Tab-separated table of C-alpha atoms and ligand atoms in Angstrom:
chain	number	residue	atom	x	y	z
A	14	MET	CA	18.488	1.130	-69.138
A	15	ASN	CA	20.895	2.805	-71.566
A	16	GLU	CA	20.988	6.623	-71.699
A	17	PRO	CA	19.416	7.931	-74.936
A	18	ARG	CA	22.137	8.799	-77.433
A	19	VAL	CA	22.701	12.531	-77.924
A	20	LEU	CA	22.857	13.342	-81.633
A	21	ARG	CA	25.695	15.816	-81.705
A	22	ALA	CA	26.825	17.578	-84.884
A	23	LEU	CA	30.005	19.506	-85.522
A	24	CYS	CA	30.360	22.582	-87.717
A	25	PRO	CA	34.124	23.056	-88.110
A	26	GLY	CA	35.765	25.983	-89.860
A	27	SER	CA	38.054	28.978	-89.749
A	28	PHE	CA	35.239	31.472	-89.070
A	29	ASP	CA	37.531	34.448	-89.670
A	30	PRO	CA	35.000	35.889	-89.009
A	31	VAL	CA	31.551	34.284	-88.825
A	32	THR	CA	29.165	35.427	-91.584
A	33	ASN	CA	25.405	35.281	-92.027
A	34	GLY	CA	26.023	32.287	-94.309
A	35	HIS	CA	27.633	30.361	-91.437
A	36	LEU	CA	24.808	31.387	-89.101
A	37	ASP	CA	22.271	30.051	-91.621
A	38	VAL	CA	24.027	26.656	-91.564
A	39	PHE	CA	24.277	26.612	-87.731
A	40	THR	CA	20.586	27.444	-87.343
A	41	ARG	CA	19.549	24.713	-89.721
A	42	ALA	CA	21.888	22.170	-88.101
A	43	ALA	CA	20.565	23.084	-84.646
A	44	ALA	CA	17.025	22.340	-85.848
A	45	GLN	CA	18.039	18.795	-86.835
A	46	PHE	CA	20.413	17.699	-84.050
A	47	ASP	CA	20.230	17.611	-80.260
A	48	GLU	CA	23.432	19.587	-79.953
A	49	VAL	CA	25.651	21.517	-82.359
A	50	VAL	CA	29.307	22.230	-81.652
A	51	VAL	CA	30.823	25.038	-83.701
A	52	ALA	CA	34.590	24.584	-83.562
A	53	VAL	CA	37.264	27.002	-84.757
A	54	PHE	CA	40.193	25.222	-86.376
A	55	ILE	CA	43.477	26.507	-84.913
A	56	ASN	CA	45.606	26.759	-88.033
A	57	THR	CA	48.998	28.335	-87.340
A	58	ALA	CA	49.911	28.016	-91.036
A	59	LYS	CA	47.177	30.419	-92.158
A	60	ALA	CA	47.170	34.186	-91.581
A	61	SER	CA	43.948	35.400	-90.016
A	62	LEU	CA	42.312	38.750	-89.321
A	63	PHE	CA	41.061	37.678	-85.878
A	64	THR	CA	42.685	35.534	-83.214
A	65	VAL	CA	41.064	32.213	-82.333
A	66	GLU	CA	39.731	33.725	-79.071
A	67	GLU	CA	38.273	36.721	-80.942
A	68	ARG	CA	36.622	34.430	-83.490
A	69	MET	CA	35.176	32.301	-80.699
A	70	GLU	CA	33.839	35.370	-78.910
A	71	LEU	CA	32.160	36.642	-82.096
A	72	LEU	CA	30.673	33.172	-82.583
A	73	ARG	CA	29.419	33.064	-78.979
A	74	GLU	CA	27.796	36.483	-79.253
A	75	THR	CA	26.139	35.820	-82.592
A	76	THR	CA	24.834	32.363	-81.646
A	77	ALA	CA	23.690	33.179	-78.094
A	78	HIS	CA	20.064	32.779	-79.240
A	79	ILE	CA	20.622	29.118	-80.243
A	80	PRO	CA	20.280	27.175	-76.983
A	81	ASN	CA	21.638	23.831	-78.212
A	82	LEU	CA	24.837	25.267	-79.700
A	83	ARG	CA	28.245	25.637	-78.072
A	84	VAL	CA	31.497	27.077	-79.347
A	85	ALA	CA	34.864	25.327	-79.123
A	86	SER	CA	38.251	25.258	-80.831
A	87	PHE	CA	40.540	22.464	-81.964
A	88	HIS	CA	43.886	21.750	-83.550
A	89	GLY	CA	44.985	18.646	-85.370
A	90	LEU	CA	42.533	16.433	-87.173
A	91	VAL	CA	38.850	17.172	-87.087
A	92	VAL	CA	38.150	13.453	-86.591
A	93	ASP	CA	40.202	13.492	-83.364
A	94	PHE	CA	37.992	16.304	-82.077
A	95	CYS	CA	34.971	14.217	-83.073
A	96	ARG	CA	36.263	11.166	-81.182
A	97	ALA	CA	37.085	13.207	-78.060
A	98	ASN	CA	33.693	14.926	-78.041
A	99	ASP	CA	31.443	12.028	-79.039
A	100	VAL	CA	30.531	13.626	-82.369
A	101	HIS	CA	29.484	11.365	-85.231
A	102	VAL	CA	28.303	13.887	-87.792
A	103	ILE	CA	29.926	16.910	-89.410
A	104	VAL	CA	27.566	19.449	-90.963
A	105	LYS	CA	28.830	21.693	-93.754
A	106	GLY	CA	27.154	24.237	-96.004
A	107	LEU	CA	27.438	23.782	-99.762
A	108	ARG	CA	27.219	27.095	-101.571
A	109	ALA	CA	27.897	26.030	-105.127
A	110	VAL	CA	29.281	23.205	-107.260
A	111	SER	CA	32.722	24.763	-106.781
A	112	ASP	CA	32.597	23.766	-103.084
A	113	PHE	CA	31.762	20.194	-103.894
A	114	ASP	CA	35.076	18.598	-104.954
A	115	TYR	CA	36.957	19.769	-101.876
A	116	GLU	CA	34.119	19.024	-99.488
A	117	LEU	CA	33.569	15.556	-100.954
A	118	GLN	CA	37.277	14.780	-100.576
A	119	MET	CA	37.239	15.847	-96.913
A	120	ALA	CA	33.996	13.994	-96.223
A	121	GLN	CA	35.374	10.788	-97.725
A	122	ALA	CA	38.672	11.127	-95.843
A	123	ASN	CA	36.907	11.774	-92.536
A	124	TYR	CA	34.673	8.746	-93.038
A	125	LYS	CA	37.659	6.570	-93.901
A	126	LEU	CA	39.630	7.832	-90.892
A	127	ALA	CA	36.971	7.514	-88.219
A	128	GLU	CA	33.584	6.701	-89.781
A	129	VAL	CA	32.473	10.264	-89.149
A	130	GLU	CA	29.603	11.108	-91.500
A	131	THR	CA	29.304	14.466	-93.246
A	132	PHE	CA	25.871	15.952	-93.935
A	133	PHE	CA	25.607	18.859	-96.345
A	134	VAL	CA	23.148	21.711	-96.029
A	135	SER	CA	22.365	23.601	-99.221
A	136	THR	CA	23.160	27.161	-98.279
A	137	SER	CA	20.356	29.669	-98.689
A	138	PRO	CA	20.666	31.326	-102.156
A	139	THR	CA	20.881	34.674	-100.337
A	140	TYR	CA	24.325	33.652	-99.092
A	141	GLY	CA	25.442	31.527	-102.045
A	142	TYR	CA	28.309	33.819	-103.015
A	143	LEU	CA	29.283	34.793	-99.479
A	144	SER	CA	32.594	33.957	-97.816
A	145	SER	CA	34.644	35.397	-94.957
A	146	SER	CA	37.416	36.240	-97.462
A	147	LEU	CA	35.057	38.193	-99.710
A	148	VAL	CA	33.615	40.118	-96.765
A	149	LYS	CA	37.120	41.042	-95.535
A	150	GLU	CA	38.219	42.092	-99.018
A	151	ILE	CA	35.181	44.329	-99.497
A	152	ALA	CA	35.596	45.842	-96.020
A	153	ARG	CA	39.294	46.580	-96.668
A	154	HIS	CA	38.248	48.686	-99.645
A	155	GLY	CA	35.499	50.472	-97.736
A	156	GLY	CA	32.557	48.570	-99.255
A	157	ASP	CA	29.239	47.928	-97.548
A	158	ILE	CA	29.187	44.568	-95.742
A	159	SER	CA	26.020	45.115	-93.721
A	160	GLY	CA	23.562	42.318	-94.415
A	161	TRP	CA	26.370	39.806	-94.891
A	162	VAL	CA	27.591	39.734	-91.307
A	163	PRO	CA	25.841	40.545	-88.011
A	164	PRO	CA	26.301	44.162	-86.803
A	165	ILE	CA	28.832	43.226	-84.076
A	166	VAL	CA	30.948	41.391	-86.632
A	167	GLU	CA	30.723	44.340	-89.003
A	168	SER	CA	31.988	46.662	-86.247
A	169	ALA	CA	34.810	44.270	-85.373
A	170	ILE	CA	35.925	44.069	-89.017
A	171	ARG	CA	35.745	47.842	-89.502
A	172	GLU	CA	37.819	48.392	-86.368
A	173	ARG	CA	40.413	45.851	-87.523
A	174	VAL	CA	40.772	47.056	-91.129
A	175	HIS	CA	40.249	50.758	-90.285
A	176	ALA	CA	38.023	51.213	-93.322
B	219	PNS	O1	36.449	27.477	-92.957
B	219	PNS	P1	37.439	26.567	-93.645
B	219	PNS	O2	38.829	27.162	-93.592
B	219	PNS	O3	37.018	26.219	-95.042
B	219	PNS	O4	37.456	25.196	-92.798
B	219	PNS	C1	38.256	24.102	-93.184
B	219	PNS	C2	38.302	23.048	-92.048
B	219	PNS	C3	38.813	23.677	-90.774
B	219	PNS	C4	36.903	22.519	-91.815
B	219	PNS	C5	39.227	21.898	-92.533
B	219	PNS	O5	40.425	22.434	-92.998
B	219	PNS	C6	39.524	20.917	-91.419
B	219	PNS	O6	38.678	20.126	-91.059
B	219	PNS	N1	40.737	21.015	-90.863
B	219	PNS	C7	41.167	20.209	-89.741
B	219	PNS	C8	42.359	19.329	-90.117
B	219	PNS	C9	41.883	18.045	-90.741
B	219	PNS	O7	41.234	17.229	-90.132
B	219	PNS	N2	42.196	17.924	-92.042
B	219	PNS	C10	41.803	16.768	-92.803
B	219	PNS	C11	40.386	16.873	-93.276
B	219	PNS	S1	40.010	15.475	-94.232
């Protein structure tokens, strides 16, 4: 008899660093799929506040309570990671209409390249405006970011930006 197919979803991103908005998407994806892989895209062309290893560690610590989630990293095309890891579905959060054009383009390209489907989760309104960039910007200027990122991420950002 054939082994039952594991429904594995991928949440790819920069996660520089992970926010409560990302965690909302991971939690909801983990409730729908057998396994969720959260993968940090290694992008040497983009400046980041945290190294890939640091971002992965923050992800591991903040998702430790989700048993069917694991953290990975990848470079190159996301569809190649999907092929290598038997992933057929990408899960992304949609915060607002402004996310849609770019996300639709990527979803269509990924389907064309490898028939990888993209499912969108409507981000909780609480986190609709939230992004890693905004959190970093506010922290750099000494603003309050508690409530937008988990406490260990807040400490890591504060240490890095010395605010
Ligand atoms: O958190 P981000 O920076 O918005 O994530 C963007 C990411 C990493 C999901 C996207 O850039 C991506 O999938 N990059 C991998 C390279 C690739 O496959 N590009 C073509 C996508 S159609």
